[in-house]
């Protein structure tokens, strides 16, 4: 299968959907991997690290246009809607309940989309959502303390 890894363009999103170690695993299983130029930079993974594992570093047009399966972290943003197409399988967080425009774009494109947050194990656990929930829980106290600071409008307590 030809798998593409897209660079995230959503504001303040620096994660990448696949590490170089993950790239190695997919390539060892016989998949072809296209990684968009600079896709891993926000997570401190250089293009050379992916290339060293056998991935092809490609343009945004090639990754979105040639992949059969496209890996992202966040949902497509409006600038990416025109890239959605029939025959492409998108694997990413989608959170569709909060975004009618995205839902319509996905349906109209004919794409097959799998949301990370809906992947379940046989015992109904959510293995891809659980780590994100754990991180959010640990950051809650830090975020709360920040918004209590006087310079950002809090009471300074």
mmCIF file of C-alpha atoms in Angstrom:
data_model
loop_
_atom_site.group_PDB
_atom_site.id
_atom_site.type_symbol
_atom_site.label_atom_id
_atom_site.label_comp_id
_atom_site.label_asym_id
_atom_site.label_seq_id
_atom_site.Cartn_x
_atom_site.Cartn_y
_atom_site.Cartn_z
ATOM 1 C CA UNK A 1 0.000 0.000 0.000
ATOM 2 C CA UNK A 2 1.174 3.544 -0.701
ATOM 3 C CA UNK A 3 0.927 5.446 2.584
ATOM 4 C CA UNK A 4 1.303 9.201 2.875
ATOM 5 C CA UNK A 5 2.177 11.277 5.928
ATOM 6 C CA UNK A 6 0.896 14.842 5.645
ATOM 7 C CA UNK A 7 2.419 17.890 7.280
ATOM 8 C CA UNK A 8 -0.008 19.467 9.714
ATOM 9 C CA UNK A 9 -1.000 22.992 8.740
ATOM 10 C CA UNK A 10 -3.531 23.680 11.486
ATOM 11 C CA UNK A 11 -2.443 26.613 13.654
ATOM 12 C CA UNK A 12 -0.304 25.635 16.651
ATOM 13 C CA UNK A 13 -0.182 21.964 15.644
ATOM 14 C CA UNK A 14 3.339 20.598 15.608
ATOM 15 C CA UNK A 15 2.804 16.847 15.867
ATOM 16 C CA UNK A 16 3.351 14.333 13.080
ATOM 17 C CA UNK A 17 1.279 11.205 12.527
ATOM 18 C CA UNK A 18 4.247 8.839 12.156
ATOM 19 C CA UNK A 19 7.730 8.743 13.648
ATOM 20 C CA UNK A 20 10.771 7.527 11.716
ATOM 21 C CA UNK A 21 10.601 4.288 13.752
ATOM 22 C CA UNK A 22 6.987 3.854 12.630
ATOM 23 C CA UNK A 23 8.104 4.517 9.062
ATOM 24 C CA UNK A 24 10.663 1.723 9.353
ATOM 25 C CA UNK A 25 7.984 -0.709 10.558
ATOM 26 C CA UNK A 26 5.635 0.101 7.682
ATOM 27 C CA UNK A 27 8.397 -0.133 5.089
ATOM 28 C CA UNK A 28 9.599 -3.455 6.535
ATOM 29 C CA UNK A 29 6.047 -4.743 6.067
ATOM 30 C CA UNK A 30 6.311 -3.922 2.355
ATOM 31 C CA UNK A 31 4.476 -0.588 2.224
ATOM 32 C CA UNK A 32 5.632 2.398 0.199
ATOM 33 C CA UNK A 33 5.846 5.537 2.323
ATOM 34 C CA UNK A 34 5.601 9.141 1.150
ATOM 35 C CA UNK A 35 6.392 11.743 3.812
ATOM 36 C CA UNK A 36 5.598 15.361 3.060
ATOM 37 C CA UNK A 37 8.601 17.665 3.174
ATOM 38 C CA UNK A 38 8.970 19.032 6.706
ATOM 39 C CA UNK A 39 6.161 16.879 8.130
ATOM 40 C CA UNK A 40 8.158 15.882 11.200
ATOM 41 C CA UNK A 41 10.014 19.122 11.906
ATOM 42 C CA UNK A 42 7.558 20.346 14.556
ATOM 43 C CA UNK A 43 8.226 17.129 16.469
ATOM 44 C CA UNK A 44 12.007 17.309 15.933
ATOM 45 C CA UNK A 45 12.088 14.638 13.193
ATOM 46 C CA UNK A 46 14.043 15.763 10.151
ATOM 47 C CA UNK A 47 13.290 14.596 6.623
ATOM 48 C CA UNK A 48 16.651 12.804 6.613
ATOM 49 C CA UNK A 49 15.502 10.557 9.474
ATOM 50 C CA UNK A 50 12.538 9.361 7.410
ATOM 51 C CA UNK A 51 14.664 8.992 4.279
ATOM 52 C CA UNK A 52 17.191 6.916 6.234
ATOM 53 C CA UNK A 53 14.381 4.455 7.003
ATOM 54 C CA UNK A 54 13.444 4.199 3.324
ATOM 55 C CA UNK A 55 10.638 6.756 3.073
ATOM 56 C CA UNK A 56 10.347 9.016 0.057
ATOM 57 C CA UNK A 57 10.272 12.719 0.908
ATOM 58 C CA UNK A 58 7.633 14.271 -1.316
ATOM 59 C CA UNK A 59 5.731 17.460 -2.037
ATOM 60 C CA UNK A 60 2.327 18.170 -0.550
ATOM 61 C CA UNK A 61 0.748 17.529 -3.969
ATOM 62 C CA UNK A 62 2.428 14.143 -4.322
ATOM 63 C CA UNK A 63 1.587 12.998 -0.799
ATOM 64 C CA UNK A 64 -2.103 13.914 -1.045
ATOM 65 C CA UNK A 65 -2.382 12.908 -4.694
ATOM 66 C CA UNK A 66 -0.532 9.591 -4.731
ATOM 67 C CA UNK A 67 -1.277 8.061 -1.319
ATOM 68 C CA UNK A 68 -3.880 5.351 -0.907
ATOM 69 C CA UNK A 69 -3.865 5.833 2.880
ATOM 70 C CA UNK A 70 -3.131 9.267 4.323
ATOM 71 C CA UNK A 71 -2.016 9.685 7.928
ATOM 72 C CA UNK A 72 -2.580 12.953 9.770
ATOM 73 C CA UNK A 73 -2.861 14.015 13.393
ATOM 74 C CA UNK A 74 -5.637 16.608 13.159
ATOM 75 C CA UNK A 75 -8.705 16.923 11.004
ATOM 76 C CA UNK A 76 -8.353 18.514 7.579
ATOM 77 C CA UNK A 77 -8.664 22.295 7.605
ATOM 78 C CA UNK A 78 -10.563 24.202 4.899
ATOM 79 C CA UNK A 79 -7.375 24.736 2.862
ATOM 80 C CA UNK A 80 -7.115 20.931 2.556
ATOM 81 C CA UNK A 81 -10.746 20.190 1.605
ATOM 82 C CA UNK A 82 -9.988 20.363 -2.127
ATOM 83 C CA UNK A 83 -7.400 17.579 -1.625
ATOM 84 C CA UNK A 84 -10.002 15.132 -0.273
ATOM 85 C CA UNK A 85 -10.883 12.597 -2.951
ATOM 86 C CA UNK A 86 -12.651 9.361 -3.621
ATOM 87 C CA UNK A 87 -10.322 6.383 -3.308
ATOM 88 C CA UNK A 88 -8.274 7.955 -0.510
ATOM 89 C CA UNK A 89 -8.474 6.556 3.020
ATOM 90 C CA UNK A 90 -7.840 9.215 5.671
ATOM 91 C CA UNK A 91 -6.742 8.152 9.167
ATOM 92 C CA UNK A 92 -6.721 11.000 11.689
ATOM 93 C CA UNK A 93 -8.578 12.583 14.599
ATOM 94 C CA UNK A 94 -11.790 14.023 13.185
ATOM 95 C CA UNK A 95 -14.117 15.156 16.024
ATOM 96 C CA UNK A 96 -16.965 15.555 13.537
ATOM 97 C CA UNK A 97 -19.644 16.465 16.068
ATOM 98 C CA UNK A 98 -18.017 19.870 16.407
ATOM 99 C CA UNK A 99 -17.547 20.641 12.702
ATOM 100 C CA UNK A 100 -20.438 20.475 10.248
ATOM 101 C CA UNK A 101 -18.397 22.078 7.444
ATOM 102 C CA UNK A 102 -15.745 19.351 7.678
ATOM 103 C CA UNK A 103 -18.392 16.641 7.825
ATOM 104 C CA UNK A 104 -19.972 17.952 4.614
ATOM 105 C CA UNK A 105 -16.575 18.214 2.887
ATOM 106 C CA UNK A 106 -15.763 14.599 3.758
ATOM 107 C CA UNK A 107 -19.134 13.299 2.561
ATOM 108 C CA UNK A 108 -19.078 15.307 -0.675
ATOM 109 C CA UNK A 109 -15.520 14.198 -1.510
ATOM 110 C CA UNK A 110 -16.303 10.496 -1.359
ATOM 111 C CA UNK A 111 -13.260 9.861 0.822
ATOM 112 C CA UNK A 112 -13.156 6.988 3.313
ATOM 113 C CA UNK A 113 -12.266 8.474 6.694
ATOM 114 C CA UNK A 114 -11.394 6.614 9.884
ATOM 115 C CA UNK A 115 -11.323 8.710 13.051
ATOM 116 C CA UNK A 116 -8.683 7.760 15.608
ATOM 117 C CA UNK A 117 -11.154 8.517 18.377
ATOM 118 C CA UNK A 118 -13.528 5.792 17.158
ATOM 119 C CA UNK A 119 -11.045 2.900 16.996
ATOM 120 C CA UNK A 120 -12.033 0.323 19.626
ATOM 121 C CA UNK A 121 -10.509 -2.889 20.917
ATOM 122 C CA UNK A 122 -12.755 -5.957 21.389
ATOM 123 C CA UNK A 123 -13.289 -4.921 25.030
ATOM 124 C CA UNK A 124 -14.495 -1.487 23.823
ATOM 125 C CA UNK A 125 -11.409 0.398 25.030
ATOM 126 C CA UNK A 126 -10.262 3.385 22.971
ATOM 127 C CA UNK A 127 -6.505 2.821 22.554
ATOM 128 C CA UNK A 128 -5.862 5.876 20.382
ATOM 129 C CA UNK A 129 -7.955 8.265 22.463
ATOM 130 C CA UNK A 130 -6.755 7.091 25.892
ATOM 131 C CA UNK A 131 -3.220 8.582 25.654
ATOM 132 C CA UNK A 132 -4.606 11.957 24.603
ATOM 133 C CA UNK A 133 -7.072 11.922 27.495
ATOM 134 C CA UNK A 134 -4.274 11.068 29.918
ATOM 135 C CA UNK A 135 -2.137 13.952 28.656
ATOM 136 C CA UNK A 136 -5.086 16.369 28.836
ATOM 137 C CA UNK A 137 -5.783 15.294 32.394
ATOM 138 C CA UNK A 138 -2.207 15.897 33.454
ATOM 139 C CA UNK A 139 -2.132 19.314 31.786
ATOM 140 C CA UNK A 140 -5.446 20.457 33.298
ATOM 141 C CA UNK A 141 -3.890 21.728 36.537
ATOM 142 C CA UNK A 142 -1.151 23.562 34.645
ATOM 143 C CA UNK A 143 -3.664 25.192 32.289
ATOM 144 C CA UNK A 144 -5.910 26.147 35.197
ATOM 145 C CA UNK A 145 -3.029 27.740 37.076
ATOM 146 C CA UNK A 146 -2.054 29.734 33.983
ATOM 147 C CA UNK A 147 -5.528 31.232 33.650
ATOM 148 C CA UNK A 148 -5.524 32.217 37.313
ATOM 149 C CA UNK A 149 -2.486 34.454 36.704
ATOM 150 C CA UNK A 150 -3.083 38.189 36.859
ATOM 151 C CA UNK A 151 -1.455 39.026 33.453
ATOM 152 C CA UNK A 152 -4.013 36.873 31.612
ATOM 153 C CA UNK A 153 -7.058 38.213 33.468
ATOM 154 C CA UNK A 154 -7.093 35.931 36.497
ATOM 155 C CA UNK A 155 -7.320 36.944 40.121
ATOM 156 C CA UNK A 156 -3.634 36.275 40.689
ATOM 157 C CA UNK A 157 -4.224 33.492 43.176
#
